[in-house]
Tab-separated table of C-alpha atoms and ligand atoms in Angstrom:
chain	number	residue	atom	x	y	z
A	1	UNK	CA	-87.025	-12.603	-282.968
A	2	UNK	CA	-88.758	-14.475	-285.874
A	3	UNK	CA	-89.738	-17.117	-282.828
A	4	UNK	CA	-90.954	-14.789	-280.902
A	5	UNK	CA	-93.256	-12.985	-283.557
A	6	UNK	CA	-94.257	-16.850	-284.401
A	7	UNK	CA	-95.797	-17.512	-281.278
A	8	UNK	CA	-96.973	-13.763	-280.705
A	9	UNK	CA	-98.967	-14.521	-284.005
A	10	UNK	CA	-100.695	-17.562	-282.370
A	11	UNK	CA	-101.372	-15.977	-279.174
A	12	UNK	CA	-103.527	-13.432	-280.538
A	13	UNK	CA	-105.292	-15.716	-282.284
A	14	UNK	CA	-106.327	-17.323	-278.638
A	15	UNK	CA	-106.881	-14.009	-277.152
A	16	UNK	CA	-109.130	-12.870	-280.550
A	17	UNK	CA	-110.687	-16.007	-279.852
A	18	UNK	CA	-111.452	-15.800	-276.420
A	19	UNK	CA	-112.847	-12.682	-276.487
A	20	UNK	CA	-115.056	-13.587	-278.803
A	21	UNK	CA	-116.188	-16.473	-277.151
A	22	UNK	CA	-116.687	-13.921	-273.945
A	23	UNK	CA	-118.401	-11.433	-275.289
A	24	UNK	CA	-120.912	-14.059	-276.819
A	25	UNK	CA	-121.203	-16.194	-273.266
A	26	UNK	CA	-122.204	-12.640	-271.609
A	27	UNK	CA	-124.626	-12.220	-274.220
A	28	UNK	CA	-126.255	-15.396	-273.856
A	29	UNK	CA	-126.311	-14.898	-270.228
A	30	UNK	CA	-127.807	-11.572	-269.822
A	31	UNK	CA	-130.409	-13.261	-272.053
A	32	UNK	CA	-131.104	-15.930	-269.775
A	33	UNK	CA	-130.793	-14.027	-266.464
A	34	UNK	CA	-133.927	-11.506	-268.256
A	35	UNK	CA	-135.531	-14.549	-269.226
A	36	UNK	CA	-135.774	-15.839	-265.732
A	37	UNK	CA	-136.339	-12.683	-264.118
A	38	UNK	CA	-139.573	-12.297	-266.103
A	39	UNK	CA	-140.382	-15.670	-264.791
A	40	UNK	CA	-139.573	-14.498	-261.573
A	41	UNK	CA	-141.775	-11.704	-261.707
A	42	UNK	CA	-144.507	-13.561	-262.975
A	43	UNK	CA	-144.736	-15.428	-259.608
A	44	UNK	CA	-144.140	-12.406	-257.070
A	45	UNK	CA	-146.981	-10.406	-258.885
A	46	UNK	CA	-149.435	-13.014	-257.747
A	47	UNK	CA	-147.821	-15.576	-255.883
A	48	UNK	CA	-150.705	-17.753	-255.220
A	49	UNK	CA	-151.811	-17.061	-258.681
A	50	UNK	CA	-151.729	-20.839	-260.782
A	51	UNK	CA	-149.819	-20.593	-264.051
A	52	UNK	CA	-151.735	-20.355	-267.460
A	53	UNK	CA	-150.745	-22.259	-270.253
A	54	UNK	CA	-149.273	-19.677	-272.178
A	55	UNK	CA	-147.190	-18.589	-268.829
A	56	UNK	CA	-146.040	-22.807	-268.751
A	57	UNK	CA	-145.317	-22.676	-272.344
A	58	UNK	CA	-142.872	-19.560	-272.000
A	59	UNK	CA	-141.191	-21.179	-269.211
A	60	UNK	CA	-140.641	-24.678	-271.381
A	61	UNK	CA	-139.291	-21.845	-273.990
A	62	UNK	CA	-136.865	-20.320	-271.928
A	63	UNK	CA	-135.135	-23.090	-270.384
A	64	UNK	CA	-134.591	-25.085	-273.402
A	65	UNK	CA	-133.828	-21.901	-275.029
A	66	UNK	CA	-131.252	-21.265	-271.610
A	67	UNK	CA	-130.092	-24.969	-272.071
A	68	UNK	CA	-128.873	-25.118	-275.644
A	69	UNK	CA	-126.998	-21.259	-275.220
A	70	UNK	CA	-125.188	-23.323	-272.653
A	71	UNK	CA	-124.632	-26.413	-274.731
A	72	UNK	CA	-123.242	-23.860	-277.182
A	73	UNK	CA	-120.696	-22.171	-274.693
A	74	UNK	CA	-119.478	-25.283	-273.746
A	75	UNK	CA	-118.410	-26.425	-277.015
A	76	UNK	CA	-117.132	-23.404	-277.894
A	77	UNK	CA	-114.690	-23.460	-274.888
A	78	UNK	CA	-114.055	-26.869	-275.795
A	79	UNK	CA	-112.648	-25.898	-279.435
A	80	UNK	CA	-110.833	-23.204	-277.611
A	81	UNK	CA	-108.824	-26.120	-275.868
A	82	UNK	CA	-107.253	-26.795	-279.560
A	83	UNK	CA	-106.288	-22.888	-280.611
A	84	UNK	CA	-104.339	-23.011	-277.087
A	85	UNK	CA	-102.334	-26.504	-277.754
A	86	UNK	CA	-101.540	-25.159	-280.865
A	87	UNK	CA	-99.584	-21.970	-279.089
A	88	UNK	CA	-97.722	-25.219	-277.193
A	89	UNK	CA	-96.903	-26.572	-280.615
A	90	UNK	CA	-95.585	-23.403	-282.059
A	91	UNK	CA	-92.690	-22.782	-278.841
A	92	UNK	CA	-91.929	-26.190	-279.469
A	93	UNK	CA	-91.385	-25.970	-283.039
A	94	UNK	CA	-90.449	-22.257	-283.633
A	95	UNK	CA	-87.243	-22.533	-280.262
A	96	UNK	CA	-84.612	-24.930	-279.493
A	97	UNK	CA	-84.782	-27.269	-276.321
A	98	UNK	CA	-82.038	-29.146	-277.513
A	99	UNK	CA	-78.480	-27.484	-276.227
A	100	UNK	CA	-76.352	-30.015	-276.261
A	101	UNK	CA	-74.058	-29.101	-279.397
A	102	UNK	CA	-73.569	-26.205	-277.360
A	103	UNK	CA	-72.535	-27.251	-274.234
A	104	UNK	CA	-70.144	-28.928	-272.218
A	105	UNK	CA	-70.818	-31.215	-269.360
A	106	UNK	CA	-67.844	-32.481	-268.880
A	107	UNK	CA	-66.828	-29.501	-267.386
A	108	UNK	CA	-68.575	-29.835	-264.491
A	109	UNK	CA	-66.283	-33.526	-264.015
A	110	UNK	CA	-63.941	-31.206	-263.265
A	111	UNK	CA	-63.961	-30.208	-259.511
A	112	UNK	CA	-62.609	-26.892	-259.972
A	113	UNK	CA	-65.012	-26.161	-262.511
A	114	UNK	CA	-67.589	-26.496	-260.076
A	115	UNK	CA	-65.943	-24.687	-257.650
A	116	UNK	CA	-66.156	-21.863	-259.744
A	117	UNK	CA	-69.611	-22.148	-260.579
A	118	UNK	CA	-70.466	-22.161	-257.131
A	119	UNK	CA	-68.722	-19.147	-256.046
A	120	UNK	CA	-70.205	-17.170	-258.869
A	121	UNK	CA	-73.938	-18.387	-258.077
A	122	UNK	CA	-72.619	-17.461	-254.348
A	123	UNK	CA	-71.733	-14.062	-255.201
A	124	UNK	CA	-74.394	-13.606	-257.481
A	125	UNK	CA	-77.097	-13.964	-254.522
A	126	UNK	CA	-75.173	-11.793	-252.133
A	127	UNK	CA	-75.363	-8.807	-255.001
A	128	UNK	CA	-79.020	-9.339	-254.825
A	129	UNK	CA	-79.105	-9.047	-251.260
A	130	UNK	CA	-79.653	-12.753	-250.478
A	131	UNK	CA	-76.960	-13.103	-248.055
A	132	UNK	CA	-78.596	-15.993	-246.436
A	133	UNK	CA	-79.185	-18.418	-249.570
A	134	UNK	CA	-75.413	-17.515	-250.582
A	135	UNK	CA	-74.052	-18.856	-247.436
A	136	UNK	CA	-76.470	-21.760	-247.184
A	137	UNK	CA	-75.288	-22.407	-251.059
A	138	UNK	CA	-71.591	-22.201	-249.773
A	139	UNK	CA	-71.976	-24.463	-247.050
A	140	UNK	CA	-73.694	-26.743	-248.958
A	141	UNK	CA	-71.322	-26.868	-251.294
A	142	UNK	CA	-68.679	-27.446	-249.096
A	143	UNK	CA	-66.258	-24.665	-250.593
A	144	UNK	CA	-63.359	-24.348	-248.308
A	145	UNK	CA	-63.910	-21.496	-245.430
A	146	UNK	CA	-61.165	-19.472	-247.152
A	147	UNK	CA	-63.156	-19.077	-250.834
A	148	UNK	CA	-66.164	-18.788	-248.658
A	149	UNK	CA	-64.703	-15.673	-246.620
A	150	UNK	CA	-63.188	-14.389	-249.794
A	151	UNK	CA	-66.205	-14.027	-251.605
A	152	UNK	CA	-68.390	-12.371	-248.642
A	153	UNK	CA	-65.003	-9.647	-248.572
A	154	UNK	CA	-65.059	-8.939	-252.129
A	155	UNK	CA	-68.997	-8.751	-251.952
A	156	UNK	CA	-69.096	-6.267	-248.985
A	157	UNK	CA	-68.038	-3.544	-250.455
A	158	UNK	CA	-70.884	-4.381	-253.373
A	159	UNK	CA	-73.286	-4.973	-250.878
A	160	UNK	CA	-72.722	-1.042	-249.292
A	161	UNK	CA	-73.078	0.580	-253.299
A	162	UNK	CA	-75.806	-1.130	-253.875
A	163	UNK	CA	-77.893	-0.195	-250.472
A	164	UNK	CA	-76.898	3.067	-251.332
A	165	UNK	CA	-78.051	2.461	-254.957
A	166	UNK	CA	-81.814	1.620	-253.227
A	167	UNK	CA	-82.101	4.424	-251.050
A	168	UNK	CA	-81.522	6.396	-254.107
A	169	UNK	CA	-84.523	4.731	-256.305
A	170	UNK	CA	-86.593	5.454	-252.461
A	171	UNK	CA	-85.903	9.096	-253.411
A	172	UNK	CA	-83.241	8.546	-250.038
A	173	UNK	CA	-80.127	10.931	-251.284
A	174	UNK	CA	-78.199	10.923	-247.554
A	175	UNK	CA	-76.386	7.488	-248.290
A	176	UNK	CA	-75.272	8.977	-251.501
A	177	UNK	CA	-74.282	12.048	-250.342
A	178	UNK	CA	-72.160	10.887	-248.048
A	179	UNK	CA	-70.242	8.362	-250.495
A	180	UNK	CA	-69.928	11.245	-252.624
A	181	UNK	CA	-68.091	13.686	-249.811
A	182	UNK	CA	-65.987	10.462	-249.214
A	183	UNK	CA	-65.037	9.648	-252.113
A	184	UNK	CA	-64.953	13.701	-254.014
A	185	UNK	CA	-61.195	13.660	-254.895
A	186	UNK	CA	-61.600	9.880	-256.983
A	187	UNK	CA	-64.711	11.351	-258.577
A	188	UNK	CA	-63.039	14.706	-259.608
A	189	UNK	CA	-60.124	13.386	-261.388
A	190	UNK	CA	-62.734	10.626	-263.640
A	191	UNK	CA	-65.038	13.917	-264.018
A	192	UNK	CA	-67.849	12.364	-262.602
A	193	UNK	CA	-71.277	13.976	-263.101
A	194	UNK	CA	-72.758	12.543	-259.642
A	195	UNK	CA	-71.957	14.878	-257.426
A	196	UNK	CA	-73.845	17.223	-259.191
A	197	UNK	CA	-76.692	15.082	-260.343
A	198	UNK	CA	-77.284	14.444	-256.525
A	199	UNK	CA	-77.319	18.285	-255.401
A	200	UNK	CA	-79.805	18.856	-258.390
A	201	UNK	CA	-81.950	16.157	-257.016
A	202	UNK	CA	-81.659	17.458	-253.644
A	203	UNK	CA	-82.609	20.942	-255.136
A	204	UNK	CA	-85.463	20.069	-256.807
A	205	UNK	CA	-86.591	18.165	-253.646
A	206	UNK	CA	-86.691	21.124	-251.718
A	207	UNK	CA	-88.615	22.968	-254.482
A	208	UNK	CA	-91.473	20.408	-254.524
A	209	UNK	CA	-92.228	21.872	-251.534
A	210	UNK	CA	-93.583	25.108	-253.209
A	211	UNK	CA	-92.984	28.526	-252.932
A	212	UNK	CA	-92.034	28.936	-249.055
A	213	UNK	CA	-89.019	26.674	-250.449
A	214	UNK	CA	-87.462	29.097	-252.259
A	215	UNK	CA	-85.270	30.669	-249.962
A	216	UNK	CA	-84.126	27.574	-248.388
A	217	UNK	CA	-83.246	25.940	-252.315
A	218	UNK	CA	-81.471	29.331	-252.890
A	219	UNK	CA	-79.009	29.035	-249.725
A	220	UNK	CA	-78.841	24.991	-250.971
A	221	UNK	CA	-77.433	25.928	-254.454
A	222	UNK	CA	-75.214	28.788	-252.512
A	223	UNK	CA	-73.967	26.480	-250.186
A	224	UNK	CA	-73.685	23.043	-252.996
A	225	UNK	CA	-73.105	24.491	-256.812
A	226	UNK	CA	-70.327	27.170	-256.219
A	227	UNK	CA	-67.634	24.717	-256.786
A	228	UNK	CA	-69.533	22.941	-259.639
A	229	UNK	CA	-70.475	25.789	-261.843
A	230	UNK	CA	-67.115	25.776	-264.249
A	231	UNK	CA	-68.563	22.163	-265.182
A	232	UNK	CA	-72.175	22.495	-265.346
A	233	UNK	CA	-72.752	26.336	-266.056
A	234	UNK	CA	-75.855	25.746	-267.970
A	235	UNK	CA	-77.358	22.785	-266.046
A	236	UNK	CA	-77.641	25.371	-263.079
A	237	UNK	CA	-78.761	28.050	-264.947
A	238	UNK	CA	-81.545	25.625	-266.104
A	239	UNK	CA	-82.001	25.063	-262.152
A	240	UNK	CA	-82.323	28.597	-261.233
A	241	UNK	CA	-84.827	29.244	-264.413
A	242	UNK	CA	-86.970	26.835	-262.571
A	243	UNK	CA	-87.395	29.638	-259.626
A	244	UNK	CA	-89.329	32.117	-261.887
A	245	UNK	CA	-92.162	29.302	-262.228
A	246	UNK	CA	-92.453	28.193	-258.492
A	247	UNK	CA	-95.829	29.982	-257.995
A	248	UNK	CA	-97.575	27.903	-261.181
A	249	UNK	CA	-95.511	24.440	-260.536
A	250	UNK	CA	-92.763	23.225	-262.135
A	251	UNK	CA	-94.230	20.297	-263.546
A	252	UNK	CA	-96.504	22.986	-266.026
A	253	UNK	CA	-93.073	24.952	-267.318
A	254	UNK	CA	-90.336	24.141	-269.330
A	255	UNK	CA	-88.729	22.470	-267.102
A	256	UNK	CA	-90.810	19.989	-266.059
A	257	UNK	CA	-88.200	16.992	-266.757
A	258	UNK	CA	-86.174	18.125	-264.029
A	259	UNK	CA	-89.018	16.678	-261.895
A	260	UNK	CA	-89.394	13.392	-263.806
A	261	UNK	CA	-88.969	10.131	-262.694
A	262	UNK	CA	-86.144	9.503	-265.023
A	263	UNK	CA	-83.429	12.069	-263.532
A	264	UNK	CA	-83.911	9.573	-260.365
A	265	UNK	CA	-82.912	6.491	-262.225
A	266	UNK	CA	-80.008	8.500	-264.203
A	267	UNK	CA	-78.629	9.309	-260.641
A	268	UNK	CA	-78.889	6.035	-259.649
A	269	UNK	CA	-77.407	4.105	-262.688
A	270	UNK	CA	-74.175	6.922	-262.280
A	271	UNK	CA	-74.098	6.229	-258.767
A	272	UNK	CA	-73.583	2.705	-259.347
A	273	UNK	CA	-71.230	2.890	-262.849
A	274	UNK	CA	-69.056	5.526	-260.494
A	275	UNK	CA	-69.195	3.641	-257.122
A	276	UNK	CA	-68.387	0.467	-258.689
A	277	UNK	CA	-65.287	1.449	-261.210
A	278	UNK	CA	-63.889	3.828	-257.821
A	279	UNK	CA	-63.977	0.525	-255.721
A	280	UNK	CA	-62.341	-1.647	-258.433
A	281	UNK	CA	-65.422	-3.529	-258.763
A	282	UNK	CA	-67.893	-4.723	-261.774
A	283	UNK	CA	-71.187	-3.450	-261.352
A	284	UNK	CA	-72.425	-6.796	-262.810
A	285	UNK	CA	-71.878	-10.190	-261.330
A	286	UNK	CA	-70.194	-12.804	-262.997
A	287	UNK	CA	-73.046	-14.806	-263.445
A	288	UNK	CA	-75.387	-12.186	-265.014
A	289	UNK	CA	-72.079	-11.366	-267.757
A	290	UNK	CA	-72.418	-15.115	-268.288
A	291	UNK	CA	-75.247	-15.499	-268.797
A	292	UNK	CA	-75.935	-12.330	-271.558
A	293	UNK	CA	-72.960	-13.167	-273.314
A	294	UNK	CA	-74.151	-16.839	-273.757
A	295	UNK	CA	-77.161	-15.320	-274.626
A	296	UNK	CA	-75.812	-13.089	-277.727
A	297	UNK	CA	-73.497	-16.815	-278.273
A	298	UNK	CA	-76.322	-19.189	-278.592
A	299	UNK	CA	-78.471	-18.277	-281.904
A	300	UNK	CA	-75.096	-18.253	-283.817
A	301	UNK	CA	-73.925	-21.606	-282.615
A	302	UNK	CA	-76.810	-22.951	-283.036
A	303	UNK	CA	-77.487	-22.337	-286.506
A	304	UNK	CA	-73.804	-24.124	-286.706
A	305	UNK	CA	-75.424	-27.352	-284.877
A	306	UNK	CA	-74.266	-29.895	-287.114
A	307	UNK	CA	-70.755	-28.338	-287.561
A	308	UNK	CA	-70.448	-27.955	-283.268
A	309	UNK	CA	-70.716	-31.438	-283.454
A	310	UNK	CA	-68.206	-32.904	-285.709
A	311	UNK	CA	-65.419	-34.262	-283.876
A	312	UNK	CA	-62.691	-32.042	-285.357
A	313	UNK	CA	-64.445	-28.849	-283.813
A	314	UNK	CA	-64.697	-31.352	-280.838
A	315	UNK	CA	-61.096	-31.169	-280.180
A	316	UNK	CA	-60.615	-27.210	-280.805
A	317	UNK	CA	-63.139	-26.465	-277.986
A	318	UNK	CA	-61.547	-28.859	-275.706
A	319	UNK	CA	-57.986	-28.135	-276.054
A	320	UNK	CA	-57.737	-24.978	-276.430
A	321	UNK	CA	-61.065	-23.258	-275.090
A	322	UNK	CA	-61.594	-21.607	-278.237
A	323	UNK	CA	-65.211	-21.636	-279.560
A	324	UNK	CA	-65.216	-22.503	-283.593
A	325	UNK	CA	-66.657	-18.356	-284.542
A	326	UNK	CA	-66.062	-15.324	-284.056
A	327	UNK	CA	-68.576	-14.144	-281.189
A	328	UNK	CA	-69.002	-9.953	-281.285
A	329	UNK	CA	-69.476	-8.891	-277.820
A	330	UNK	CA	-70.783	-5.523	-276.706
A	331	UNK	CA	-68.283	-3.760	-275.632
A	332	UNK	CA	-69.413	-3.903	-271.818
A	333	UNK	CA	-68.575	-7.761	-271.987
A	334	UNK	CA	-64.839	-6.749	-273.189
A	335	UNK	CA	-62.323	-6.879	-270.472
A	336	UNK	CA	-59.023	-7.152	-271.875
A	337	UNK	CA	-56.883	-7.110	-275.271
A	338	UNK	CA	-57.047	-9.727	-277.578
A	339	UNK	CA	-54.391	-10.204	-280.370
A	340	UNK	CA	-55.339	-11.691	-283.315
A	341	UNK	CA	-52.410	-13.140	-285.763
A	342	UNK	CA	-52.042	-11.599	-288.994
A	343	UNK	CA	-50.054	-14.424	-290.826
A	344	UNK	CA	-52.461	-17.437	-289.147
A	345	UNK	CA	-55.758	-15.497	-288.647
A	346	UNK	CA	-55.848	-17.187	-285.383
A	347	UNK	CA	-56.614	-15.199	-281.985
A	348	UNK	CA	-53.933	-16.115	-279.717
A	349	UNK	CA	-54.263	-18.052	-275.977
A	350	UNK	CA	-51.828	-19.104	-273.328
A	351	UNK	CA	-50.209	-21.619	-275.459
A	352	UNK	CA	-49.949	-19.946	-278.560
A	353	UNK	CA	-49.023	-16.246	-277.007
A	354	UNK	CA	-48.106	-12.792	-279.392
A	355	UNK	CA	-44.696	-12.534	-279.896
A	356	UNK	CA	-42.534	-9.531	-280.954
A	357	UNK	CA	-39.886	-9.862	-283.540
A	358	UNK	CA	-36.422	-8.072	-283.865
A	359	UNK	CA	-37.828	-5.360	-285.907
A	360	UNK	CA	-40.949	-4.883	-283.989
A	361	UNK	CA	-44.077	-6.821	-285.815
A	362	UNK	CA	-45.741	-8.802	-283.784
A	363	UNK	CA	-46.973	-12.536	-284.935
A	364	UNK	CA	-48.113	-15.782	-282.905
A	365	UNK	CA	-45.767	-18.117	-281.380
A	366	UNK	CA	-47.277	-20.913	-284.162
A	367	UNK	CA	-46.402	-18.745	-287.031
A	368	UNK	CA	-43.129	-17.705	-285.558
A	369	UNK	CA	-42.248	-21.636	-285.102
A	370	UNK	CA	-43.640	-22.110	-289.337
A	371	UNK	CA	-41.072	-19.259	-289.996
A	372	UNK	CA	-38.586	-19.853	-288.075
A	373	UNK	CA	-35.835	-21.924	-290.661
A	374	UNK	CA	-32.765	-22.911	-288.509
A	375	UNK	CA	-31.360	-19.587	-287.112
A	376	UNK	CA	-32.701	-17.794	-289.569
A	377	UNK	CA	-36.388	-16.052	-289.486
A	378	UNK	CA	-37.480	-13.587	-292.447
A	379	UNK	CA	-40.132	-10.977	-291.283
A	380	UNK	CA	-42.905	-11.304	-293.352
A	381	UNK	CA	-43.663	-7.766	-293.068
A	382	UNK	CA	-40.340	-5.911	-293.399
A	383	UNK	CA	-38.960	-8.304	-294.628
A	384	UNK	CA	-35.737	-8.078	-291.834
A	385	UNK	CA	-33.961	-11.267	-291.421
A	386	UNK	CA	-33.086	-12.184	-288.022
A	387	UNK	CA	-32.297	-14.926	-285.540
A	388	UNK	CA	-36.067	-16.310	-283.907
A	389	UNK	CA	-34.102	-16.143	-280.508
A	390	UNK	CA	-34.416	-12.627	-280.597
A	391	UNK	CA	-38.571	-12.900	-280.444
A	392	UNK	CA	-40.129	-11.920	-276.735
A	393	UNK	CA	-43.261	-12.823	-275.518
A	394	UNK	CA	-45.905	-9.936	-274.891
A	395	UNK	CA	-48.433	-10.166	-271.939
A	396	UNK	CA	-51.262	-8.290	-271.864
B	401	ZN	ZN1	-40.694	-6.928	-289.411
């Protein structure tokens, strides 16, 4: 953020200096341009007239005059040349190109690794719609037909919410309305809100047509909000308030944020969050979860440079996959359980899995190895004694 207020501070500067520089070239222009127009009127007043002296002398005037104003804009654009290589100087200086302690090529040696990272480009263009650079990227990259076909499946499904999803934001509520019928019973039992969100937009569609509406929204909210009114009792009271003010407009009473743009994009961002989690599927790619948690990653490895680099942390981050901090994630970025040893203070992987004792505490396989003596293993907690064989593994 600093960074960013760093070069913010040396942009204004240009744009205070520009302007400046602007509002003084017009100046000196609108001087000039009167200047010559007098000239210019001298000769159509008489134009076979010959020039006096005095007219030849305020000619001379003017364009010297005209000529040095120039000279002057010119070098003041000129020194404007070194205010903007100094905004080039600040990026460089105030943001990092360098990545490297923070990344790993050599997992790209790796052909599975690339693999990956192909198929998660792939499916990142089809959720945007570009079917046709995702297959071109896919044949390109020469991913067996099978992960190819796999991919266009799984994004299918994606590919219907989010059309949906766009005929909602093109104030389009059919699509929607349709998933919804389809899919009522899912929706019920996670007490979804869409269903009615999308009547109430439908409702308030049919009011915007003004008072020969009414009877028409009335039969609408018969017809839609009779099986919705244990969950949103107020909401449609708030609805049917909006009747009394049909002759004046909604948009000058009370309730003129049920007409805003923002209960559109509400609907839409529930339609996709409900559509998405009833379909099993994320509603962000891979690549864009990537990418923002690498973003929220970077700044603190970075300011850990020196210590990325030392050969010791080296060997952590390749073995084990384990990056040297402690990253906090939103909570959007968390997708399963993590256990976290309480003797080693060490979160626990595929290698070194949770394991529950006899008694029931639960400690990593490493720590259950340091404690284990012979056939003999003292809880630390408890403290029970009992034979390690007894442990089990826990999956999450
Ligand atoms: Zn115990």
């Amino acid at each position: 953020m600093d960074a960013c207020s760093a070069v913010e501070k040396e942009l204004d500067r240009v744009v205070t200096k520009f302007t400046g520089i602007r509002d003084h070239a017009i100046k000196v222009f609108d001087l000039a341009f009167s200047d010559v127009e007098n000239i210019r009127q001298i000769f159509l007043d008489d134009p076979e007239a010959k020039l006096t002296e005095n007219q030849v002398e305020i000619i001379k005037t003017v364009l010297n005059r005209t000529k040095s104003k120039l000279q002057g804009i010119s070098s003041d654009h000129r020194e404007l040349h070194g205010t903007v290589s100094k905004v080039g100087k600040v990026i460089d200086r105030n943001f990092v190109s360098d990545f490297s302690a923070t990344t790993r090529t050599d997992f790209l040696q790796d052909k599975s690794n690339v693999e990956l990272l192909n198929k998660i480009i792939a499916q990142h263009y089809y959720r945007q719609g570009m079917d046709d650079v995702a297959q071109e990227l896919l044949s390109e990259s020469e991913l067996p037909q099978s992960i190819s076909q796999e991919i266009f499946e799984s994004e299918r499904s994606y590919a219907t919410i989010y059309k949906i999803w766009e005929a909602i934001l093109a104030r389009n509520l059919e699509p929607a309305l349709d998933w919804v019928s389809q899919y009522s019973n899912e929706l019920k039992s996670k007490n979804s809100s869409l269903e009615f969100k999308l009547h109430r937009l439908v409702f308030m569609q049919i009011l915007s047509r003004g008072v020969e509406a009414q009877g028409e929204a009335i039969s609408y909210a018969r017809k839609n909000f009779s099986n919705l009114i244990d969950r949103f009792e107020k909401e449609i009271q708030n609805l049917m308030g909006t009747l009394i003010y049909l002759p004046v407009g909604i948009e000058n009473s009370p309730y003129k944020h049920l007409t805003s743009q923002d209960m559109w994009t509400e609907a839409s961002y529930i339609f996709l969050k409900d559509a998405c989690n009833t379909h099993g599927i994320n509603k962000d790619s891979p690549l864009s979860i990537v990418v923002n948690a690498g973003c929220t990653a970077l700044p603190a490895l970075l300011s850990i440079k020196q210590v990325m680099l030392s050969r010791k942390v080296l060997g952590v981050w390749k073995q084990r996959d384990e990056l040297p901090i402690d990253i906090e994630l939103d909570a959007e970025y968390r997708y399963h359980s993590i256990f976290a040893c309480p003797i080693l203070r060490q979160q626990t992987f595929e290698d070194n899995p949770p394991m529950k004792l006899a008694c029931g505490h639960v400690i990593s396989r490493n720590a259950w190895s340091q404690l284990s003596h012979g056939p003999m293993l003292k809880c630390p907690y408890c403290p029970l004694e009992q034979s390690p064989d007894e442990a089990k593994y826990i999956y999450f």
